[in-house]
Structure formats: structure tokens, C-alpha cells
PDB file of C-alpha atoms and ligand atoms in Angstrom:
ATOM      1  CA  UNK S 774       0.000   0.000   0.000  1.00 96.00           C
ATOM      2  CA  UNK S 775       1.186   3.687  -0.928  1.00 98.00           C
ATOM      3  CA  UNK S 776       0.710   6.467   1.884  1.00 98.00           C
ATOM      4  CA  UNK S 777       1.159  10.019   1.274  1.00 98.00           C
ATOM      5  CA  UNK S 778       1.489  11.460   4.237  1.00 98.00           C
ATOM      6  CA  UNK S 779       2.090  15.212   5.378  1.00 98.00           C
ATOM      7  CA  UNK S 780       5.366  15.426   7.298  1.00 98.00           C
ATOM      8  CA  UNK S 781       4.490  18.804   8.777  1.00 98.00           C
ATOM      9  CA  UNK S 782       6.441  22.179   8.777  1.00 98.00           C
ATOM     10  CA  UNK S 783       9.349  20.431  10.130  1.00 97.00           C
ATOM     11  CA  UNK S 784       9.481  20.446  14.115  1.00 98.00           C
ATOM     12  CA  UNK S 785       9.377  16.254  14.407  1.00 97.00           C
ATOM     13  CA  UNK S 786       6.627  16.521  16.831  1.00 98.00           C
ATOM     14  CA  UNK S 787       4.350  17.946  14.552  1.00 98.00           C
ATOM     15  CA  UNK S 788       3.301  15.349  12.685  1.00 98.00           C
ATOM     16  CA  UNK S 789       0.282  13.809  13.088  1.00 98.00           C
ATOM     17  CA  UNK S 790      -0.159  10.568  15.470  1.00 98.00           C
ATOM     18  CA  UNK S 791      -1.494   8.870  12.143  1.00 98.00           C
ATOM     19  CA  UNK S 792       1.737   9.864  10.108  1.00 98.00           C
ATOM     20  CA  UNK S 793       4.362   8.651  12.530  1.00 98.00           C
ATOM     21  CA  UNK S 794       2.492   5.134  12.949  1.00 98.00           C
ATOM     22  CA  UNK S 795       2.677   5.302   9.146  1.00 98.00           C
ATOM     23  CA  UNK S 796       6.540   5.978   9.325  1.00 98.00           C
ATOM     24  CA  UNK S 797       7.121   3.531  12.222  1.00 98.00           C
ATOM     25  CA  UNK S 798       5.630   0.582   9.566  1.00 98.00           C
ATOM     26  CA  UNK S 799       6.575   1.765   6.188  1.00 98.00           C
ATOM     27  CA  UNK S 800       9.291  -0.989   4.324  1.00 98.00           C
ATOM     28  CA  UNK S 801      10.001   2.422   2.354  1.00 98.00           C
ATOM     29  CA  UNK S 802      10.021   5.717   2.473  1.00 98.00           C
ATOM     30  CA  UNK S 803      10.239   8.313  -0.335  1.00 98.00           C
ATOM     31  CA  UNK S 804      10.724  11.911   1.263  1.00 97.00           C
ATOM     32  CA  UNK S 805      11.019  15.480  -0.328  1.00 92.00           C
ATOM     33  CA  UNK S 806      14.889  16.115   0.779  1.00 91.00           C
ATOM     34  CA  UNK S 807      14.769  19.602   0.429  1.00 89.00           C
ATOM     35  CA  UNK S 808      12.090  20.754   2.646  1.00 93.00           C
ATOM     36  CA  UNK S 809      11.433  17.505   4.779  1.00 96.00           C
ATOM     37  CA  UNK S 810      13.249  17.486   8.560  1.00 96.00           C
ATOM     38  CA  UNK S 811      15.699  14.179   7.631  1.00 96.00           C
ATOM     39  CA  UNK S 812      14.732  13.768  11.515  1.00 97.00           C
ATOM     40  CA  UNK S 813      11.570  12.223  10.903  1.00 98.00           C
ATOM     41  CA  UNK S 814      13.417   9.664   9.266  1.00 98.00           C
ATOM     42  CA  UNK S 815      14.588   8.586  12.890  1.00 98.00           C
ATOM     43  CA  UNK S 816      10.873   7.080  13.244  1.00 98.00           C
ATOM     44  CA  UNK S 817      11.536   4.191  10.420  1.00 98.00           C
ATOM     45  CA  UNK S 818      12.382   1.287  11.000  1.00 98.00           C
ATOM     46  CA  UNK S 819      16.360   0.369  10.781  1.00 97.00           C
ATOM     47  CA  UNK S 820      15.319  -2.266   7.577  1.00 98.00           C
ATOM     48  CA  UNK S 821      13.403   0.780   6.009  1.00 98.00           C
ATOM     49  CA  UNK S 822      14.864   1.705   2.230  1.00 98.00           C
ATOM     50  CA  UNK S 823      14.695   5.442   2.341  1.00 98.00           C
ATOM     51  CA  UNK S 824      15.249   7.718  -0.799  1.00 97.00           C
ATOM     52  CA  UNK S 825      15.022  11.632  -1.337  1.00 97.00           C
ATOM     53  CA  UNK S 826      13.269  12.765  -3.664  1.00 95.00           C
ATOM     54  CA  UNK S 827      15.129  15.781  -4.734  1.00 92.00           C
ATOM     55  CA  UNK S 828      17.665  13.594  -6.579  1.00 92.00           C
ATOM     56  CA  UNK S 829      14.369  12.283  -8.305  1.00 95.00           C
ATOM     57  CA  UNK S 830      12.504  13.536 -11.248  1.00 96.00           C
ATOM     58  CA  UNK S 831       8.541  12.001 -11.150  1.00 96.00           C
ATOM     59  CA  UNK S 832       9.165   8.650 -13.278  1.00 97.00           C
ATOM     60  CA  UNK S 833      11.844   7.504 -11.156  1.00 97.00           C
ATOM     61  CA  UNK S 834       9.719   8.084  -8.067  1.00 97.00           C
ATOM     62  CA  UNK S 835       6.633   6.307  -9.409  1.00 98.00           C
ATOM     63  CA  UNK S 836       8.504   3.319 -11.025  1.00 98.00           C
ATOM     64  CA  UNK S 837      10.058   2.626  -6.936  1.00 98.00           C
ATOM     65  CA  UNK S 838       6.273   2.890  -5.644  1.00 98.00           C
ATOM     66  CA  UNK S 839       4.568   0.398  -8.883  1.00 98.00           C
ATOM     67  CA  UNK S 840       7.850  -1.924  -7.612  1.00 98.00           C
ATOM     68  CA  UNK S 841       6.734  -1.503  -3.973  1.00 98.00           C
ATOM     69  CA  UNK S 842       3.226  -2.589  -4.665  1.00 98.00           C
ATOM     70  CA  UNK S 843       3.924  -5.838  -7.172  1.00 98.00           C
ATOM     71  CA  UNK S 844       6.186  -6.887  -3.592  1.00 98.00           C
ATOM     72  CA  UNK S 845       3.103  -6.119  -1.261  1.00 98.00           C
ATOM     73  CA  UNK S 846       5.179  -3.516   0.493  1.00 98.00           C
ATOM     74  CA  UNK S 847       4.175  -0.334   2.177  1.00 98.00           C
ATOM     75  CA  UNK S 848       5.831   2.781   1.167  1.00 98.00           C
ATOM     76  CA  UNK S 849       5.133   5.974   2.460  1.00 98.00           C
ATOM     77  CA  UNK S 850       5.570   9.251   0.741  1.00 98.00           C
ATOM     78  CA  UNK S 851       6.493  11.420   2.676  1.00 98.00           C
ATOM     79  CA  UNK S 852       5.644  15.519   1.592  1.00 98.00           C
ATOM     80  CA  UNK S 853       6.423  18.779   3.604  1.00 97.00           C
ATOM     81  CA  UNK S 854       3.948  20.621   5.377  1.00 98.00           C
ATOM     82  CA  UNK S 855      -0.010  19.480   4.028  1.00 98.00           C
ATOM     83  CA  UNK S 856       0.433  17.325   0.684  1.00 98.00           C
ATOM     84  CA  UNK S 857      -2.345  19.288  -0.472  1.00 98.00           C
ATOM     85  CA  UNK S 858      -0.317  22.689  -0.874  1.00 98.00           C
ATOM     86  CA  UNK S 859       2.067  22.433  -3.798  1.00 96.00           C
ATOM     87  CA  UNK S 860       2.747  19.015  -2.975  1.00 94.00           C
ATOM     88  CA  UNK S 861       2.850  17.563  -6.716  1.00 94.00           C
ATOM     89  CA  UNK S 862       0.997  15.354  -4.616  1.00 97.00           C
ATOM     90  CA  UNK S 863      -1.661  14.610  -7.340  1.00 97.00           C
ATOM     91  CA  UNK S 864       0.420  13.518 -10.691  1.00 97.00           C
ATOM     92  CA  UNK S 865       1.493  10.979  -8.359  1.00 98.00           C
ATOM     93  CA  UNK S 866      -2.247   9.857  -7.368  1.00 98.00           C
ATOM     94  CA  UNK S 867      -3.427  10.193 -10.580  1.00 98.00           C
ATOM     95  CA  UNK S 868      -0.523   7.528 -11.737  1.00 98.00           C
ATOM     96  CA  UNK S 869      -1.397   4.888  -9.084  1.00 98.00           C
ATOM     97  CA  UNK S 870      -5.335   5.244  -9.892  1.00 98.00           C
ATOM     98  CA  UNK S 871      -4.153   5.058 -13.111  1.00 98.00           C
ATOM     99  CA  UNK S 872      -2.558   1.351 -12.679  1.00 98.00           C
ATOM    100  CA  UNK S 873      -5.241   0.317  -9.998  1.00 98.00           C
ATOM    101  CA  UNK S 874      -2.904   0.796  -7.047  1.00 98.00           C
ATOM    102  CA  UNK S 875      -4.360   1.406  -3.479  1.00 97.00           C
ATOM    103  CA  UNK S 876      -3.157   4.335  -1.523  1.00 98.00           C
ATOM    104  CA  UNK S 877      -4.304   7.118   1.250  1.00 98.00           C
ATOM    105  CA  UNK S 878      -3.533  10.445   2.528  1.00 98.00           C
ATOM    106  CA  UNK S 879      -2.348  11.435   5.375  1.00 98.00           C
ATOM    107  CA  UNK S 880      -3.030  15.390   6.500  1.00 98.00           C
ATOM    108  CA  UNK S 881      -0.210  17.063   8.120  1.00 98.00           C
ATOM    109  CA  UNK S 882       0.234  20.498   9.454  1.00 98.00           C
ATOM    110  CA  UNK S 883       1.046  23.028   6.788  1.00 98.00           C
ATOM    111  CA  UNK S 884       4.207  25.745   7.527  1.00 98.00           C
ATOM    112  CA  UNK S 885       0.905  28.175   6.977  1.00 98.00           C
ATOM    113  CA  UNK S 886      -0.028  27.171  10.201  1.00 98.00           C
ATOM    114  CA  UNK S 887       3.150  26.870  12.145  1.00 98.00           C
ATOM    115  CA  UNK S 888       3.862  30.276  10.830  1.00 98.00           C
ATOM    116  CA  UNK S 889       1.085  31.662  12.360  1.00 98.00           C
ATOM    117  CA  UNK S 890       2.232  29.745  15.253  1.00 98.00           C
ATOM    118  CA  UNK S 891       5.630  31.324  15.537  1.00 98.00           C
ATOM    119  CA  UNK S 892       3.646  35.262  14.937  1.00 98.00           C
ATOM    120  CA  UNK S 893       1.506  33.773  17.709  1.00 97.00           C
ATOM    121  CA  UNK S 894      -1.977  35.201  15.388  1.00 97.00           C
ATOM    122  CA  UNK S 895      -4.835  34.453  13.559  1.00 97.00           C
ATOM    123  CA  UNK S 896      -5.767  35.182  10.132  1.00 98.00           C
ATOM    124  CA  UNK S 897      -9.117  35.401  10.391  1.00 97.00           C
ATOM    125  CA  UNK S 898      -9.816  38.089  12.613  1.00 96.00           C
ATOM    126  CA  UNK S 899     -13.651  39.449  12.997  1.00 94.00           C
ATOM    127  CA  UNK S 900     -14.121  42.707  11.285  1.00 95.00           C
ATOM    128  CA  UNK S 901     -10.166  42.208  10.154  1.00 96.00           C
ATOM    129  CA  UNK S 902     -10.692  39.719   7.416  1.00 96.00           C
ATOM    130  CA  UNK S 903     -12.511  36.594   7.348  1.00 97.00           C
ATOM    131  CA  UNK S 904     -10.512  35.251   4.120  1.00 98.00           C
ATOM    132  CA  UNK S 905      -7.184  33.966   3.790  1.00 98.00           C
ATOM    133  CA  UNK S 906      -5.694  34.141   0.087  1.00 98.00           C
ATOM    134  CA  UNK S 907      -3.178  31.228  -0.040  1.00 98.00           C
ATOM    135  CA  UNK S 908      -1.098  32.092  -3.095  1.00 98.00           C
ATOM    136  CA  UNK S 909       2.126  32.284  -4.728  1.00 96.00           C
ATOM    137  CA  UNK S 910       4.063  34.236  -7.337  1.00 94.00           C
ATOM    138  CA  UNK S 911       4.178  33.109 -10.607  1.00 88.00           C
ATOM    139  CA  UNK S 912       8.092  31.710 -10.955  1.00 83.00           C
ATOM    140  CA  UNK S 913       8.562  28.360 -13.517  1.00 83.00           C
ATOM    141  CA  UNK S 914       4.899  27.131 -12.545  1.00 85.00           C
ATOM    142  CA  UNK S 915       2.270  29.491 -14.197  1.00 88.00           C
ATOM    143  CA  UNK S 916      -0.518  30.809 -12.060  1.00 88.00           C
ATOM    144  CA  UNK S 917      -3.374  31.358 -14.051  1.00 90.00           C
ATOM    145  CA  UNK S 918      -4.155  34.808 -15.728  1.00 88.00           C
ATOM    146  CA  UNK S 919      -7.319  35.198 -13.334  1.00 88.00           C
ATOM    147  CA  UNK S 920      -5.736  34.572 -10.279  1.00 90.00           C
ATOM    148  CA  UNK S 921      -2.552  37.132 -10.729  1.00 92.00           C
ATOM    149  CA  UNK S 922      -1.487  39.119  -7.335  1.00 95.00           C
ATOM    150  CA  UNK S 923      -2.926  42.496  -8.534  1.00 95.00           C
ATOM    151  CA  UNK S 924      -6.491  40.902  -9.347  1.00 95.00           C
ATOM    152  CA  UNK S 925      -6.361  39.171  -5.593  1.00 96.00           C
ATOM    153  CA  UNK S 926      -4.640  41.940  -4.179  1.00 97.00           C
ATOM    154  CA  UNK S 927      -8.131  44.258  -4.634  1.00 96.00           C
ATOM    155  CA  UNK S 928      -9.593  41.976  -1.577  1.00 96.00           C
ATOM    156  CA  UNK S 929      -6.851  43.181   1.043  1.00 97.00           C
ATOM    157  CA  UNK S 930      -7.760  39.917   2.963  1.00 98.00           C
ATOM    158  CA  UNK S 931      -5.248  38.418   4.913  1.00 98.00           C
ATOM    159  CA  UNK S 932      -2.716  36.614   2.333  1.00 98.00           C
ATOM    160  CA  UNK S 933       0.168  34.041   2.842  1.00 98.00           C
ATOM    161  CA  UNK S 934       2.899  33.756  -0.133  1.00 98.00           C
ATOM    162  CA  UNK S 935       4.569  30.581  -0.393  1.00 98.00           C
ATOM    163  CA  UNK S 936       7.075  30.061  -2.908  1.00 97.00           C
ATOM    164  CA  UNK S 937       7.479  33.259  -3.157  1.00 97.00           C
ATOM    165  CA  UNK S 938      10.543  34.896  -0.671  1.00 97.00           C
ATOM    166  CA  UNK S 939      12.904  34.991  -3.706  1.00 96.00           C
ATOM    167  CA  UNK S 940      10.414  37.126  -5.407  1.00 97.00           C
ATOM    168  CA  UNK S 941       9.687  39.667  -2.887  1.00 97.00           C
ATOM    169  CA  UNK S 942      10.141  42.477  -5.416  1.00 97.00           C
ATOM    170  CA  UNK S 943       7.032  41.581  -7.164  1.00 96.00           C
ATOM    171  CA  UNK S 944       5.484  40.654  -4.662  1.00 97.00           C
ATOM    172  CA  UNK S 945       5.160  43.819  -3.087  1.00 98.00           C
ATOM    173  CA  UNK S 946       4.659  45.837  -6.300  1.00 97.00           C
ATOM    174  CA  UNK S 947       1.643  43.939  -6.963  1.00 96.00           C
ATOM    175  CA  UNK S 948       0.009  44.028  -3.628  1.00 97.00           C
ATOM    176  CA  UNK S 949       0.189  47.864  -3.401  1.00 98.00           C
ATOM    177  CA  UNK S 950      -1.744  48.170  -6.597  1.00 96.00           C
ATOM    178  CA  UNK S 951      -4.651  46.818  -4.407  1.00 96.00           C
ATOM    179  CA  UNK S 952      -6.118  47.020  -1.007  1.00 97.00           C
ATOM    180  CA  UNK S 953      -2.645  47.015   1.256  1.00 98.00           C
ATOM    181  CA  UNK S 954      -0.822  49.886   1.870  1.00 98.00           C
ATOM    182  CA  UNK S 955       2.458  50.818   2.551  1.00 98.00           C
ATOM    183  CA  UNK S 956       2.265  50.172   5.856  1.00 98.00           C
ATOM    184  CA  UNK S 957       0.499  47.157   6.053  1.00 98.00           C
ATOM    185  CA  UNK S 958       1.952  44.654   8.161  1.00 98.00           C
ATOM    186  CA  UNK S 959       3.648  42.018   6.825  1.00 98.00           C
ATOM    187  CA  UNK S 960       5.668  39.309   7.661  1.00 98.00           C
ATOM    188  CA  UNK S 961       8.528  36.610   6.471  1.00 98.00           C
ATOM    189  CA  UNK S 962       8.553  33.439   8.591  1.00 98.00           C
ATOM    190  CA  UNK S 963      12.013  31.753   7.793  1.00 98.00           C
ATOM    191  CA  UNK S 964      11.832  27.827   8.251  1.00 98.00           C
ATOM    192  CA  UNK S 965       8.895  27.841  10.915  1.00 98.00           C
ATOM    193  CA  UNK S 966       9.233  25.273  13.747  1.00 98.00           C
ATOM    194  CA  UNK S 967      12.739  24.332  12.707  1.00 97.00           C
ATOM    195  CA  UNK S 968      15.667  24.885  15.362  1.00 96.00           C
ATOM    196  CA  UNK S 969      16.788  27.565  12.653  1.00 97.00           C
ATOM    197  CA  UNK S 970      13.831  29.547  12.372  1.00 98.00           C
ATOM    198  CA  UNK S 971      13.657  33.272  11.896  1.00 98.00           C
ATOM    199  CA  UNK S 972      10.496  35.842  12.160  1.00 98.00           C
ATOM    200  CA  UNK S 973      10.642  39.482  10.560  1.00 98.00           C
ATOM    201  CA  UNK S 974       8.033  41.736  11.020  1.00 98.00           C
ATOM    202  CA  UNK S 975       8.250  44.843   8.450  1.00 98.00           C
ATOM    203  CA  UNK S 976       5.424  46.905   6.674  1.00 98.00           C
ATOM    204  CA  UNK S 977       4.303  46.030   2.764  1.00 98.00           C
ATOM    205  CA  UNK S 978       6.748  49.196   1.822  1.00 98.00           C
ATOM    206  CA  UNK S 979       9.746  47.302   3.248  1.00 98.00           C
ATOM    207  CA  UNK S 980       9.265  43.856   2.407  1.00 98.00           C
ATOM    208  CA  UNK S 981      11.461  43.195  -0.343  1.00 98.00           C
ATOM    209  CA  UNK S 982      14.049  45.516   1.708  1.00 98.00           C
ATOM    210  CA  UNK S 983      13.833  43.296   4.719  1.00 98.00           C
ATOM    211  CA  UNK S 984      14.047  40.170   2.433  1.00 98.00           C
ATOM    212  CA  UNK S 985      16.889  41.881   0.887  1.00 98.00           C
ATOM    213  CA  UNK S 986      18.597  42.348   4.555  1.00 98.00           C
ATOM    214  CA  UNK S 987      17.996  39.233   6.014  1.00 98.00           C
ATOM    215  CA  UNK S 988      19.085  37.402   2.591  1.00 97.00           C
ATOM    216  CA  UNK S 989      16.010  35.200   2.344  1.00 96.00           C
ATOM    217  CA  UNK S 990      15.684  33.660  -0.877  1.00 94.00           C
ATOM    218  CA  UNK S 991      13.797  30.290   0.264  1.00 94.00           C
ATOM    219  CA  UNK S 992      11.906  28.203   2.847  1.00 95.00           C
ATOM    220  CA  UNK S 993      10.132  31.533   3.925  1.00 98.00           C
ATOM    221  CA  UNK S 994       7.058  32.135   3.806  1.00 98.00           C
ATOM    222  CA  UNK S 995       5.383  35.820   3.521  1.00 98.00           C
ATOM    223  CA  UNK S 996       2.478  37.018   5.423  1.00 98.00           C
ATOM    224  CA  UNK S 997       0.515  40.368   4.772  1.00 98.00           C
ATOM    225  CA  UNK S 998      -2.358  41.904   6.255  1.00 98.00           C
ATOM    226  CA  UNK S 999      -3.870  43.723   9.087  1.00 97.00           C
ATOM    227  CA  UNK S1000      -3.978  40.967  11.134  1.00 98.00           C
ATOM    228  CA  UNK S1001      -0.300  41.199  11.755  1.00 98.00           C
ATOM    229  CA  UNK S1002      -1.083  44.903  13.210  1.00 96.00           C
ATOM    230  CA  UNK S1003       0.333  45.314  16.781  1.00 91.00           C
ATOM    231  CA  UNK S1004      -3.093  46.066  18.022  1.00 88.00           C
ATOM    232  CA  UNK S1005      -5.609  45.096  15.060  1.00 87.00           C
ATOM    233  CA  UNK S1006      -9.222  46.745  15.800  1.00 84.00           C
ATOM    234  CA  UNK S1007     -10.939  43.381  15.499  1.00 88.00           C
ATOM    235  CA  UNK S1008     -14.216  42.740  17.284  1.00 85.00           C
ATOM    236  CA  UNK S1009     -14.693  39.801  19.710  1.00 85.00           C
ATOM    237  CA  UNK S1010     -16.340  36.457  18.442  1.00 79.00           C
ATOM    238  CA  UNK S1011     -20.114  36.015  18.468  1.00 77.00           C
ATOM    239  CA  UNK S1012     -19.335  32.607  19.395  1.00 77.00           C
ATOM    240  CA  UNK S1013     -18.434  33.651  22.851  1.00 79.00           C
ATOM    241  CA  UNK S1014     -20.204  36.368  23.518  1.00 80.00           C
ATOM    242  CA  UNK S1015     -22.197  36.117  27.020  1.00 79.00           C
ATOM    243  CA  UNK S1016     -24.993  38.285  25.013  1.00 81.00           C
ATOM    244  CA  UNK S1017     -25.453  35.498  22.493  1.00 79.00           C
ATOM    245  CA  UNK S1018     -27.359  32.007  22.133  1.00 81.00           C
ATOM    246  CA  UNK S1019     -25.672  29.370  20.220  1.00 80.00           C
ATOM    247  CA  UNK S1020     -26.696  25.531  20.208  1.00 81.00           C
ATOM    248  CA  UNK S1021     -24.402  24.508  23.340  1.00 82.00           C
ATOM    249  CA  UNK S1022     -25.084  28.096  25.684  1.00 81.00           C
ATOM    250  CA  UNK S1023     -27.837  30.383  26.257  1.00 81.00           C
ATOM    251  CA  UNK S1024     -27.490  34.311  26.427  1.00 81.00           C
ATOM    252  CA  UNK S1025     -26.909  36.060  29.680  1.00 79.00           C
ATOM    253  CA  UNK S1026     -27.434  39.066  30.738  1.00 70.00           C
ATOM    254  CA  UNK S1027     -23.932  39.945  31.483  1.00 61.00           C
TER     255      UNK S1027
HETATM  256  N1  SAH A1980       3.017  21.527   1.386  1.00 93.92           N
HETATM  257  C1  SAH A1980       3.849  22.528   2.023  1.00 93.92           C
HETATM  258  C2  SAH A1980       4.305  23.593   1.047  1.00 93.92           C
HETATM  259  C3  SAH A1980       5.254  23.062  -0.016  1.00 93.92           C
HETATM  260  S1  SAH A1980       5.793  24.290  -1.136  1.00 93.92           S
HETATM  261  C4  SAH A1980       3.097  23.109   3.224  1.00 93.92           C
HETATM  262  O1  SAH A1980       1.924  22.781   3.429  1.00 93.92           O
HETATM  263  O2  SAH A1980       3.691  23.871   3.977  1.00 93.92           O
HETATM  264  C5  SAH A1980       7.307  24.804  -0.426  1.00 93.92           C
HETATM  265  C6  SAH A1980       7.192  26.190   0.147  1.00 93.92           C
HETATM  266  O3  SAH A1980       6.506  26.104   1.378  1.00 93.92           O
HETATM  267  C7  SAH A1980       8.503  26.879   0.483  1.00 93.92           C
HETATM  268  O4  SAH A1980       9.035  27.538  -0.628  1.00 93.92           O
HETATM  269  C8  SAH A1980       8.082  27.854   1.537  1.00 93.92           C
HETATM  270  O5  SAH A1980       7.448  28.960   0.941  1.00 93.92           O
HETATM  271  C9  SAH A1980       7.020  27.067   2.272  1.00 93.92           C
HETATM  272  N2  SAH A1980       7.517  26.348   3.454  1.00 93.92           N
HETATM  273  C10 SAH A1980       7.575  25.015   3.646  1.00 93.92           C
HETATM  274  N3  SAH A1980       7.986  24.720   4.893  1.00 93.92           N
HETATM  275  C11 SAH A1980       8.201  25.913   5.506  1.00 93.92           C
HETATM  276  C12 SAH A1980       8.575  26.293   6.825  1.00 93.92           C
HETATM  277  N4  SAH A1980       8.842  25.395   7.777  1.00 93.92           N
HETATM  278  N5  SAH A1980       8.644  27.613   7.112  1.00 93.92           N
HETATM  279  C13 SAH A1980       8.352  28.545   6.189  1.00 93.92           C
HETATM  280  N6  SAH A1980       7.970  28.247   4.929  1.00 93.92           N
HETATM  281  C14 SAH A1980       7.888  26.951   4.598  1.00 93.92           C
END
């Protein structure tokens, strides 16, 4: 049986309970080298065949999980962060549906959360923003014509960039053709939950500057919105409002 599973943002204890059995079991294990803590790898088994993906192109990759399954073997492929974010987690699917092959998927935590972690926020903040754009710049992978920064920018909703920190230059020319500002907050979260990691705080006018700075090129991820304000002006939830009934409380008079 094929697993994907989501590795997390890198800390080993973020994985989930599910994924570590997975590891703990697997007779192989295909992981994404360059963004996947080689820690994790302590969980396999000392039998377990590992190999990196990043010295693989997708052929090679598929051709060691078809072998896997004609042996009966389980292999687990192993992605950073949530497969389900720029994983190239589907080709891979599609391939093994494809040949009737069984597999799952495993969620993991995505570095979009573990960033917000490490700012200690939340994106959706009542009378804030109560969207979060998860996007990218356009680099070797096209983004499509409709979805280009400028177009998504005009929502000023809270937006996280991945892919994106070598590009910081466009990145911040496009967003300031829409809703941000100058000095809206921003944010570049530098290998969140790793030993290593780093978190700048700098305004949408300084963003490439700080990149610049700091030299990050990679593994970063950029955050922009009023929700990283110092003090954002959000209003409390309804959910726990004393004034308000929901199905598990009634309203109270203070
Ligand atoms: N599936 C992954 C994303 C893979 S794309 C996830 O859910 O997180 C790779 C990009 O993710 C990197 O270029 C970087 O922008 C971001 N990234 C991955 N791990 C990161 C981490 N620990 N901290 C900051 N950014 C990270």
C-alpha cells in the first residue's frame, strides 16, 4: 500500500499521530529532501529503504512505488507541510489510480499554520478579514491569468505567499496596486518550527528591503495583512459572547 502522508512544517513533533504510525511501519520511504526534517526519518524502521526525492525527477519516483506494490510492500511518501499545498501530490495519485494501485492520505500540518504559530496570530480576525488568500508568485509554474497578485490583491484579505521569498520584489509591487498599503503589516517566517527559524516583522513598503537584509531567498514564507497589526481593531467572536445564544449556551445578561 502507498501512503502520502504530510510530514508537517518540520518540528518532528508535529506530525500527526497517524503519520508517525505510518513511518514507524513503512518498508520504504520516499521523502522530499529539500524541505522535509531528515529527523523524521529517525521514526523508520532500521530495515526501512529510504530515498530523497530531490535527486528524483517524477518517473523515477513512481517506477520505486509500482515496484513496492507488485512486492506487497508499504511505502510511504512522505511531503512537507499538508500534501495538499504544492505538494505535486496529485500527478502521483493520478498515476497509481491510473494502474489500480491502493493508496491514502495522510493530513499534516502546513508551515501556513506553524507560521502563524511562531507570529503567535490568527488570520481570520472578525471585522479584520474573514478570508485567507493562499497564493504564490508566478516563478517556472504558471498561475493562471485570473488569479494574478494584482487581481487578488483588490480583496486586502489576509494573504500568505509561499514560494514566493525569492520574489519579494514583485510581490510587493503587486500588492500595493490593491487594497494594502504601505504600511500594512507584513511578515517573512524563515523555516517555521525548525531549530533555525527566523520571524521578521516589516510593513508592505519594506518587504522586499527586509528580504533583501535578512538574505532570504527560500523556505520563507510571507504574510501580509492587518492581522499582523500590533493592536488590530478586530471585534470579539459572536461565538463567545455572554450576550449570544448558540446551540451549546444560552445568552446572559452579562
Ligand atoms: N506543502 C507545504 C508547502 C510546499 S511548497 C506546506 O503545506 O507547507 C514549499 C514552500 O513552502 C517553500 O518555498 C516555503 O514557501 C514554504 N515552506 C515550507 N515549509 C516551511 C517552513 N517550515 N517555514 C516557512 N515556509 C515553509
Amino acid at each position: 500500500m502507498i501512503h502520502f502522508v504530510g510530514a508537517g512544517p518540520g518540528a518532528p513533533d508535529l506530525i500527526t499521530l497517524r503519520g508517525k504510525a505510518l513511518l514507524e511501519q513503512a518498508d520504504i520511504v520516499i521523502y522530499a529532501g529539500s524541505l522535509v526534517n531528515p529527523v523524521l526519518l529517525g521514526f523508520c524502521r532500521d530495515t526501512c529503504r529510504i530515498y530523497n526525492s530531490a535527486h528524483m525527477h517524477l518517473q523515477e519516483t513512481l517506477q520505486v512505488m509500482y515496484a513496492a506494490d507488485e512486492e506487497g510492500l508499504d511505502l510511504v511518501r512522505l511531503h512537507t507541510g499538508d500534501p495538499s499545498l504544492y505538494g505535486a501530490v496529485q500527478e502521483q495519485a493520478d498515476a497509481l489510480r491510473e494502474r489500480g494501485i491502493a493508496f491514502d492520505m495522510t493530513p499534516g500540518v502546513s508551515s501556513l499554520f506553524a507560521a502563524a504559530a511562531a507570529l503567535e496570530r490568527e488570520y481570520t480576525l472578525p471585522g479584520i478579514s474573514q478570508t485567507l488568500i493562499i497564493t504564490r508568485v508566478e516563478g517556472r509554474t504558471p498561475v493562471p491569468e485570473r488569479e494574478q497578485l494584482t487581481d487578488l490583491a483588490r480583496h486586502g484579505a489576509s494573504m500568505v505567499l509561499f514560494l514566493s521569498a525569492g520574489l519579494t520584489d514583485r510581490v510587493q509591487e503587486a500588492l500595493l496596486q490593491g487594497a494594502y498599503r504601505k504600511d500594512t503589516p507584513a511578515a517573512i517566517v524563515y523555516k517555521a518550527s525548525w531549530p533555525e527559524e527566523r520571524i521578521l516583522h516589516c510593513r508592505l513598503g519594506n518587504l522586499h528591503q527586509t528580504a533583501l537584509d535578512h538574505q532570504i531567498r527560500s523556505t520563507a514564507l510571507l504574510l501580509v495583512g492587518d492581522f499582523l497589526a500590533d493592536r488590530p481593531a478586530y471585534e470579539n467572536s459572536r461565538l463567545y459572547d455572554p450576550h449570544f445564544t448558540t446551540s451549546y449556551r444560552e445568552a446572559r445578561d452579562s
